[in-house]
Each structure stands twice: as structure tokens, then as C-alpha cells.
Short mmCIF file of C-alpha atoms (C1' of nucleotides) and ligand atoms in Angstrom, two decimals:
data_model
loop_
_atom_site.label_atom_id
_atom_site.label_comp_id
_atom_site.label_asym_id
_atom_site.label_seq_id
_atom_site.Cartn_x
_atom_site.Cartn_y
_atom_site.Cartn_z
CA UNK A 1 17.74 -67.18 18.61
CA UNK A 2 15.17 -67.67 21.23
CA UNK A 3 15.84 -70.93 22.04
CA UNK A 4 13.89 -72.08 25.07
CA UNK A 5 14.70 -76.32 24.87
CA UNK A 6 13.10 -78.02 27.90
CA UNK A 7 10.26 -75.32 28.29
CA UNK A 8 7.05 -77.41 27.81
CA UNK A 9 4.20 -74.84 27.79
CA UNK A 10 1.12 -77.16 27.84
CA UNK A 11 0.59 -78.48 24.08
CA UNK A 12 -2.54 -78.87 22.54
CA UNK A 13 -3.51 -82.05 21.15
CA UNK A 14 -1.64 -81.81 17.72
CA UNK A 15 1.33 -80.46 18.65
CA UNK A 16 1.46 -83.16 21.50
CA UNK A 17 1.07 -86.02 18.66
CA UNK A 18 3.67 -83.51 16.22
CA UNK A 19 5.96 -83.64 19.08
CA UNK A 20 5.65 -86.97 20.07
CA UNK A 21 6.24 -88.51 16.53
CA UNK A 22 9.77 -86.08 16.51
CA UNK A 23 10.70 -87.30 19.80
CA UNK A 24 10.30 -91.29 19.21
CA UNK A 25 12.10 -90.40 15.31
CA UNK A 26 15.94 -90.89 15.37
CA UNK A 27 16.63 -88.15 13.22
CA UNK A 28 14.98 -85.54 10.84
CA UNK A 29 11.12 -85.89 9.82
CA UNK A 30 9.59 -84.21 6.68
CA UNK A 31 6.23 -82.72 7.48
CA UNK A 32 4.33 -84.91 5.08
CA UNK A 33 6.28 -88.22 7.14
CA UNK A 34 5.00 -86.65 10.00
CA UNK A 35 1.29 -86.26 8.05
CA UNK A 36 1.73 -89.78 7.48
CA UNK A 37 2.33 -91.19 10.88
CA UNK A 38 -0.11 -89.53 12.46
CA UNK A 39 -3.01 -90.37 9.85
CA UNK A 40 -4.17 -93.32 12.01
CA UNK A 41 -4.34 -90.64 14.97
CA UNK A 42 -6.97 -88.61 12.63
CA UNK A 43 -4.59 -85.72 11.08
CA UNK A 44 -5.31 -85.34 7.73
CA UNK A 45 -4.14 -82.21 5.91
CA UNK A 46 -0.60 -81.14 5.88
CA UNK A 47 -1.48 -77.74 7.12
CA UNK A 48 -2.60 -78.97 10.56
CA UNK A 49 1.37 -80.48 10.89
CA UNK A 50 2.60 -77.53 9.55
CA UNK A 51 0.78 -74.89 12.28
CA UNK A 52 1.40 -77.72 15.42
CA UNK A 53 5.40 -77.61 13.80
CA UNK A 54 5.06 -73.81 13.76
CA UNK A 55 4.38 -73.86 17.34
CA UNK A 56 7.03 -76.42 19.02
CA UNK A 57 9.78 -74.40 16.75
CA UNK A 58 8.30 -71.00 18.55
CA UNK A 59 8.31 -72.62 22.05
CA UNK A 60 12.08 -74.19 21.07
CA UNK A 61 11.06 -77.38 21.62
CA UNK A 62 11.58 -78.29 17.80
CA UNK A 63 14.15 -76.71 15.06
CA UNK A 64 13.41 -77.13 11.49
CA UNK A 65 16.79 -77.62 9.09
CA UNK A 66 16.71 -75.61 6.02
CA UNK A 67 18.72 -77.51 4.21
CA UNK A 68 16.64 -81.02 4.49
CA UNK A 69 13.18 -79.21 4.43
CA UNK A 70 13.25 -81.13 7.94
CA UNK A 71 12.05 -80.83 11.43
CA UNK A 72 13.82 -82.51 14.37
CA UNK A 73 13.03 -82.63 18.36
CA UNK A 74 15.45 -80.18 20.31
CA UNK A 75 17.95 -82.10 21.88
CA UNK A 76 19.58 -79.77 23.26
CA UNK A 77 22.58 -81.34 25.68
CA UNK A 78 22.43 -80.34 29.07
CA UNK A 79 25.07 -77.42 29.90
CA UNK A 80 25.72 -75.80 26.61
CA UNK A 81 24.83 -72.94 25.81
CA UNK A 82 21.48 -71.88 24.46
CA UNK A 83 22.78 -69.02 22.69
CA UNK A 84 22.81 -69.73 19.07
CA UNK A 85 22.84 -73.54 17.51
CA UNK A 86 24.41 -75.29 14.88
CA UNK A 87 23.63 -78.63 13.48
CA UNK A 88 26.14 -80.98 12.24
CA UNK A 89 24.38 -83.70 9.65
CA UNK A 90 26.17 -87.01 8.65
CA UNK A 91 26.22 -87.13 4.73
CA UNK A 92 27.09 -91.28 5.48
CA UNK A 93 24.56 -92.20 8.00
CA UNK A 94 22.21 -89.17 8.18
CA UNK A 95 22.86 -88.76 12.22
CA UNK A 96 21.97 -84.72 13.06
CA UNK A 97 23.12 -83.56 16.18
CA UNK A 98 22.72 -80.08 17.86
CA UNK A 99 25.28 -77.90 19.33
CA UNK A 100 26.13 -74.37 20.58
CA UNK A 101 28.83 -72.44 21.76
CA UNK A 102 29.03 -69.91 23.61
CA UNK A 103 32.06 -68.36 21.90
CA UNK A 104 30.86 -69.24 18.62
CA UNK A 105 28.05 -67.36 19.16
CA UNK A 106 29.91 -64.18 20.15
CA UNK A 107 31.97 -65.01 17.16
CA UNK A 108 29.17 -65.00 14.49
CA UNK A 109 27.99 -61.60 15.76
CA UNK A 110 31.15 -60.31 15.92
CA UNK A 111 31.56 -61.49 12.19
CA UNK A 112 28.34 -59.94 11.27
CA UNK A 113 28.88 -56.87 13.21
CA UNK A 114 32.12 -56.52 11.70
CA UNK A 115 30.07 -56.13 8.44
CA UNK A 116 27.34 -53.56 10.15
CA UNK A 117 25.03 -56.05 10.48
CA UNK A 118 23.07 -57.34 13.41
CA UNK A 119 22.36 -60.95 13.95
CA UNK A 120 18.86 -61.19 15.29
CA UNK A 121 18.44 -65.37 14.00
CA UNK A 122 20.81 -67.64 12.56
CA UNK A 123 21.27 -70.85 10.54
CA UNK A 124 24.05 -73.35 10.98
CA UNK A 125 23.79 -76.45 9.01
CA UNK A 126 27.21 -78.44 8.59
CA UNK A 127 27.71 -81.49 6.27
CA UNK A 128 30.79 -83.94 6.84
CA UNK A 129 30.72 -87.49 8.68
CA UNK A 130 30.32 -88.00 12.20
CA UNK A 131 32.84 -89.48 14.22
CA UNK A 132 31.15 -93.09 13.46
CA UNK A 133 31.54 -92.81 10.02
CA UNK A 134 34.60 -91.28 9.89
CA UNK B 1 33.34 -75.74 0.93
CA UNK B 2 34.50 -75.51 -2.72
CA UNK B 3 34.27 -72.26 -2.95
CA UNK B 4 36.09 -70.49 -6.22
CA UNK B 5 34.78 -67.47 -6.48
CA UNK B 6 35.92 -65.35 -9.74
CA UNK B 7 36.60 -68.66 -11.75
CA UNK B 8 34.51 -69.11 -14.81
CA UNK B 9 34.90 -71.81 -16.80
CA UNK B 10 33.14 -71.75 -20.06
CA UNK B 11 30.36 -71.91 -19.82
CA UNK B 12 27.19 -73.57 -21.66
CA UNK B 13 24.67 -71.15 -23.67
CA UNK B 14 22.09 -71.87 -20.60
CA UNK B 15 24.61 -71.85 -17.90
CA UNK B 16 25.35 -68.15 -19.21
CA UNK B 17 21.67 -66.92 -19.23
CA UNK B 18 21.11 -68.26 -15.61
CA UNK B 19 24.27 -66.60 -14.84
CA UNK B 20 23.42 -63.33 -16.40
CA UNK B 21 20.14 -63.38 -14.26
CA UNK B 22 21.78 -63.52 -11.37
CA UNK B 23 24.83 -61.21 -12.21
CA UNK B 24 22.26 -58.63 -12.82
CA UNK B 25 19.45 -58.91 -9.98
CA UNK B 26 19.96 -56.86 -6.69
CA UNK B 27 19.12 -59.78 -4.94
CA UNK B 28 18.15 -63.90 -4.39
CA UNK B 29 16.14 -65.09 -7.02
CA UNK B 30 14.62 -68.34 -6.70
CA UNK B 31 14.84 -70.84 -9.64
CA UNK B 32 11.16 -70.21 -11.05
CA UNK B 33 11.99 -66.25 -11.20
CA UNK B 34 15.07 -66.82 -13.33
CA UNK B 35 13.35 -69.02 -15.59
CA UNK B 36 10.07 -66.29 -16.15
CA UNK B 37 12.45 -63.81 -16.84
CA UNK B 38 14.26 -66.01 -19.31
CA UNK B 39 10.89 -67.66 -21.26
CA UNK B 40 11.56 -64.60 -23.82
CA UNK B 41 15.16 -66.37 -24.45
CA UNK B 42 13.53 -69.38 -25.20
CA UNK B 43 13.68 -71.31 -21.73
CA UNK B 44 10.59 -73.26 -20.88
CA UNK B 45 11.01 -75.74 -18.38
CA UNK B 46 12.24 -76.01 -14.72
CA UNK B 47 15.00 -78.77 -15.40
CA UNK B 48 16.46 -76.15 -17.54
CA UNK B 49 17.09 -73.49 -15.06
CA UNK B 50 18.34 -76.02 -12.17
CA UNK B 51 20.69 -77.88 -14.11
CA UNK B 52 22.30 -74.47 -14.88
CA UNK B 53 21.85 -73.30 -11.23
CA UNK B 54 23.68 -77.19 -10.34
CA UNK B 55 26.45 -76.05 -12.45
CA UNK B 56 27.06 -72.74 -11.67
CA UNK B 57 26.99 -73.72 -7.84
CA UNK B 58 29.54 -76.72 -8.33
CA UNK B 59 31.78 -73.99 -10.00
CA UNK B 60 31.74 -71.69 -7.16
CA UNK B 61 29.69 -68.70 -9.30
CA UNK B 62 26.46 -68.67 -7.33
CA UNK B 63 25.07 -69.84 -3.90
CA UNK B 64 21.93 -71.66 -2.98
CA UNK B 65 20.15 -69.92 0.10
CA UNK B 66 19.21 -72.82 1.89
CA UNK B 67 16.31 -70.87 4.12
CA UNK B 68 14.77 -69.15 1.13
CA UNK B 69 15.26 -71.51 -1.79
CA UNK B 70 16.89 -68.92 -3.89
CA UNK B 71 19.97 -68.39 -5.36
CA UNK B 72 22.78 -65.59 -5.85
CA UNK B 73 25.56 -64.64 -7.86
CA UNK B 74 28.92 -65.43 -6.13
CA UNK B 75 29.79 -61.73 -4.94
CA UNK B 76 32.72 -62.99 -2.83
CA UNK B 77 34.66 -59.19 -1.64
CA UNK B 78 38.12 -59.11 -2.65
CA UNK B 79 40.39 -60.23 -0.02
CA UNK B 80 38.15 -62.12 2.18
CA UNK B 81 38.70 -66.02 2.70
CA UNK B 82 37.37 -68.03 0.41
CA UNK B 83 37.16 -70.96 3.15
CA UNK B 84 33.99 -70.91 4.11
CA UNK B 85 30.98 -68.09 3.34
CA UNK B 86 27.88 -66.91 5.22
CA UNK B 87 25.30 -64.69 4.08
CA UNK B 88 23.40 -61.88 6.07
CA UNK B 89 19.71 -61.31 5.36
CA UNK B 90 18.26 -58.00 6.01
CA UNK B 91 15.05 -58.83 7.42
CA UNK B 92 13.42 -55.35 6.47
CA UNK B 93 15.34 -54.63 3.33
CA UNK B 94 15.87 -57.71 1.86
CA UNK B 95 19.71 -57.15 1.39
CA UNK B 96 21.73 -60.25 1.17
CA UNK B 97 25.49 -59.97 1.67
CA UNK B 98 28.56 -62.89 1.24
CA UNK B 99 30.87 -62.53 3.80
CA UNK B 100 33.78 -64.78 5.04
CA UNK B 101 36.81 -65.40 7.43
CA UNK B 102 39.48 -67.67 7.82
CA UNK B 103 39.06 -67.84 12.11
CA UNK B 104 35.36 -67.96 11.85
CA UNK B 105 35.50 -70.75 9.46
CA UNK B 106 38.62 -72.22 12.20
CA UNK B 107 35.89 -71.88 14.72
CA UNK B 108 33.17 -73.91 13.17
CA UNK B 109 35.36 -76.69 12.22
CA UNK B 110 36.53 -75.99 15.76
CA UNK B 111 33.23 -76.09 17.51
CA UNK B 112 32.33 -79.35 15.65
CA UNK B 113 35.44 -81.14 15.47
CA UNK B 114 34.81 -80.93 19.38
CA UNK B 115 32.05 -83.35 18.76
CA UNK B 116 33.95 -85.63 16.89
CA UNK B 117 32.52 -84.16 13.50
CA UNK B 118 34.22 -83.87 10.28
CA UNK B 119 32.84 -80.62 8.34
CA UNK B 120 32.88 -80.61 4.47
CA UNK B 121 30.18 -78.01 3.73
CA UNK B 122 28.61 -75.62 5.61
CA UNK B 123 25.20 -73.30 5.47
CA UNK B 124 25.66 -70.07 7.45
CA UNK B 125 22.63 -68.23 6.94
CA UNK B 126 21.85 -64.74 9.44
CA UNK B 127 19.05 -63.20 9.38
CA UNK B 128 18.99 -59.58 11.57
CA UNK B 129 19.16 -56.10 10.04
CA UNK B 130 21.64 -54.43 8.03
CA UNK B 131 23.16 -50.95 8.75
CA UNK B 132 21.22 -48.78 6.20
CA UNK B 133 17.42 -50.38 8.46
CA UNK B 134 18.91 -50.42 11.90
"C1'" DC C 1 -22.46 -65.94 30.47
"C1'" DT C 2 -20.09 -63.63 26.86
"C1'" DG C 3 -16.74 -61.92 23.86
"C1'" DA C 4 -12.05 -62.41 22.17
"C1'" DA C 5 -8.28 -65.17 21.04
"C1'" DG C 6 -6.52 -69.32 19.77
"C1'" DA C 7 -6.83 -73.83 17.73
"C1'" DT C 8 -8.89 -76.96 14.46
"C1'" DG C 9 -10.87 -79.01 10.14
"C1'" DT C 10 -11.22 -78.82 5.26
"C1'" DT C 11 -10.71 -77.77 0.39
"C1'" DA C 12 -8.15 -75.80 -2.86
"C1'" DT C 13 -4.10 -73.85 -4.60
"C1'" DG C 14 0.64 -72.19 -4.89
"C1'" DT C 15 5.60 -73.08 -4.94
"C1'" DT C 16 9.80 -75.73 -5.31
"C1'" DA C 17 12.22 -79.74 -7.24
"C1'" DT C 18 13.06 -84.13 -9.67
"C1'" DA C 19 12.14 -88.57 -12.63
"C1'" DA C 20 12.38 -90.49 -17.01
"C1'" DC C 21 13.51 -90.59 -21.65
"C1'" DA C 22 14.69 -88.87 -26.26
"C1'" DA C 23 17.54 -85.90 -28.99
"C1'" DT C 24 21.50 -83.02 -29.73
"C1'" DT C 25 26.01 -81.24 -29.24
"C1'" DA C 26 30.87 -81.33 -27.76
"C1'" DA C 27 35.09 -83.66 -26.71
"C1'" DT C 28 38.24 -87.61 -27.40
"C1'" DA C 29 40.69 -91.06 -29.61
"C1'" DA C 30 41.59 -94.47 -33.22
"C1'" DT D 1 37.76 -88.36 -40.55
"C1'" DT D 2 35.03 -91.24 -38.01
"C1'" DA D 3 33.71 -93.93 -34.30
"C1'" DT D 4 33.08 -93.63 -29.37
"C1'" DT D 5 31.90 -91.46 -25.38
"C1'" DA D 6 30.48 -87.79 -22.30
"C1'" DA D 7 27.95 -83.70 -21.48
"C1'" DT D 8 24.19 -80.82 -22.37
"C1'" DT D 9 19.60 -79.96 -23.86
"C1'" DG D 10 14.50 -80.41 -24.58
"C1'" DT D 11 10.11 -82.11 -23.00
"C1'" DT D 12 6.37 -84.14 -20.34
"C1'" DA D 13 4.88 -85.62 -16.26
"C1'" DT D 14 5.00 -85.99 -11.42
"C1'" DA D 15 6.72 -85.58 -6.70
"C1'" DA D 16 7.54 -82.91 -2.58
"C1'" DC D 17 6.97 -78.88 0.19
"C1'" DA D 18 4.03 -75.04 1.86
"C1'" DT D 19 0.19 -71.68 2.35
"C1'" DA D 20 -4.55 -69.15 1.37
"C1'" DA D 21 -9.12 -68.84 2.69
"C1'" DC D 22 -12.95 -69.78 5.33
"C1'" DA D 23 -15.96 -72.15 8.56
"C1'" DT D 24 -16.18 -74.13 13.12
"C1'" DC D 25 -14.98 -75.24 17.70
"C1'" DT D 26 -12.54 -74.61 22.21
"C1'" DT D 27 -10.46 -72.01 25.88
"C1'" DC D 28 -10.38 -68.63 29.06
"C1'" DA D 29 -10.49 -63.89 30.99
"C1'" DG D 30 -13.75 -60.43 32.43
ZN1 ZN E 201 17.60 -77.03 20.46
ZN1 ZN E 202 27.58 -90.93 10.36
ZN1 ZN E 203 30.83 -66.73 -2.98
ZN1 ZN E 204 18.26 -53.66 5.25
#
DNA sequence: CTGAAGATGTTATGTTATAACAATTAATAA
DNA sequence: TTATTAATTGTTATAACATAACATCTTCAG
């Protein structure tokens, strides 16, 4: 829910440098790599990460994945639907990618509904290979 | 993926306790609940409750909440697919729920074989309200 | 300017999960 | 049975992930 990709409010100095270091990473970054990386940049405690990574995943510019304890940039592709996203991680080569459907979306709260229940925020992590590695 | 619901093997004196925990809470318990309530039965160390909780999930008898770190009893509804499970989360109660279809789980393996993705295991996790809170 | 809200810095602590190794028990086969 | 092997258990220590609490500083509307 709520995702917002490409909405850039103006980012304060940490969550520019959080942001940054997800953006050059090729895939998923634990907060304490991200602690790491930016020690030379004067962070120092992992709670300063942790509020900056609060923020970008509040302004949808970053999603964290449950499953990996993980935070990556959005990369949300251009003309899908912003609706509700899964993630589809590569058990061989550790690729993530984002994606979203439209009737997927309608899907999983039909699905819920179906069981009284309404879907307010969802998570969809999916393990296989990617088409590299397949 | 792997999902046998109903299908206990026999299992180890430890494997049963955890089990038992889980059978009778009303909800998720994470792995350092189940082993508190199990230090009068003579558990004492983490290692001991998550090599149980390892088992039990390879057999299909409980589930690992990947956004809470907690785990369930399997409580898979008669006649529902066993392909592929997602939980619901009642945000206000606290209610967690297994549910399950075989065109839902078509649709994800849909949706991702569209981007050239092979799914072997999948983390559905919703988090909204559920009928009894809305 | 001034007060309120937000962001930061820092220390300490809480929570979740695994590494490493020794000992024991269960299953299998000669 | 008995040797061999595999699985499970027990134990200590440590790694990895996340938040509480509190003081300080910055931003910005009124
Ligand atoms: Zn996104
Ligand atoms: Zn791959
Ligand atoms: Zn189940
Ligand atoms: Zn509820």
C-alpha cells in the first residue's frame, strides 16, 4: 500500500546518504551494511539508518523485504501499476526485482475479502530463479 | 511451496513440545516465547526451539511469519488448496488466519512467470482488519 | 523572534538467530 | 548382535537485527 515510487520529497541529509548507498547497491542492503558504508560519511549508530530507512519506506522511495531483514531502492518500472507489489528474489544469484499487477492486486483483496478480511498492506516475497539462472 | 498440512510424521520429544506450543496458542508466537513457556519442560537454549521450529516447518505443520518473526501451527481449512498459503493479520486484533487458492496461487506464478521468473516459495503476508474489528 | 515539530547524536539495551563442538540416541546393515 | 552411519540433542558463546530513552540541534510557521 501507499506506494508513491518517484516522489522525492526533499531528504534530509541521512536519508539522502541512506538513499544514495540503496540506489548505487545492486540488490538488497542490511541496515548494519548500510551503517557500514556510510561510517566514513560520519553515521555511527544503527538507529540513525534505521529512522532515515523508516522514512524513504514512508515516502515509497525504499521497500524493506521481510524475508531478508533487507532494504532495497524502489525500482519501480515505469507503467505498472502502483497498486500493490511483489518481489521476486533469485535463490541462485540473489537478483530482487519489483513488480505489480493490477489484477493481482484486485485478486489478493478479493482473496482476502472472500475471507471477511480487508487488505489495508501487503507482503509478497517469491523465491525461485530468475530467468538468468534458470 | 511444500505445503502438507495434516501430515505428521513422528515426531522427536522436542519437535512435539514446540508443536504442542503452537497447537495450543491463539496466535504467532515467536521462537523465544515458545522456549519461556517450555524452560519448565526442561528446554534451555534457543538452538533447541529453532531446530524444532526448522523441522516442523520442512514438514508442513507450522509457518514462519516472515514480517513478525513468529511462527504458527499449520491450521490449513479443510478443502482449501494446499498450493500455496497466505496469512491475514488483523492489525487491531491480532488475529492471524491461513488461507489459500488454487487461481490465486495460478496468478502469482502467473504474474511472475511474466517476468521470466520461476516461483518455488512464496511469502504472502496481509496485514488490514478482520471482520469481528472492521 | 519564538514556539512547535522534526531531525539528529549518543549510549545502552532488547530481540532474534546461528556457529561450533561434544554427547547421545535412533536407524541401518553386515 | 555389532559395527556403521545419520539424526537429534545439549551447551556455550556470539552474531545479527532493532528499539528505548534522553539530550541537542535545525527548520519553519506564526
Ligand atoms: Zn516500489
Ligand atoms: Zn538469478
Ligand atoms: Zn498451512
Ligand atoms: Zn481483528
Amino acid at each position: 500500500m501507499e506506494h508513491f515510487p518517484h516522489t522525492p520529497p526533499n531528504l534530509t541529509k541521512n536519508q539522502s546518504m541512506v538513499m544514495a548507498a540503496l540506489l548505487k547497491a545492486n540488490g538488497p542492503l542490511s541496515a548494519y551494511t548500510i551503517l557500514d558504508q556510510l561510517r566514513s560519511k560520519g553515521l555511527r549508530a544503527p538507529l540513525q539508518v534505521y529512522r532515515a530507512l523508516d522514512k524513504l519506506v514512508e515516502y515509497g522511495m525504499a521497500h524493506r523485504l521481510e524475508s531478508m531483514n533487507a532494504f532495497v531502492a524502489c525500482r519501480h518500472p515505469d507503467g505498472e501499476s502502483e497498486s500493490m507489489v511483489a518481489f521476486t528474489i533469485c535463490e541462485s544469484c540473489g537478483e530482487v526485482t519489483e513488480i505489480s499487477n493490477d489484477g493481482f492486486d484486485r485478486q489478493l483483496h478479493k482473496l482476502a475479502g472472500g475471507a471477511g478480511f480487508n487488505v489495508k498492506k501487503s507482503t509478497v516475497e517469491l523465491f525461485g530463479q530468475c530467468e538468468a539462472c534458470a
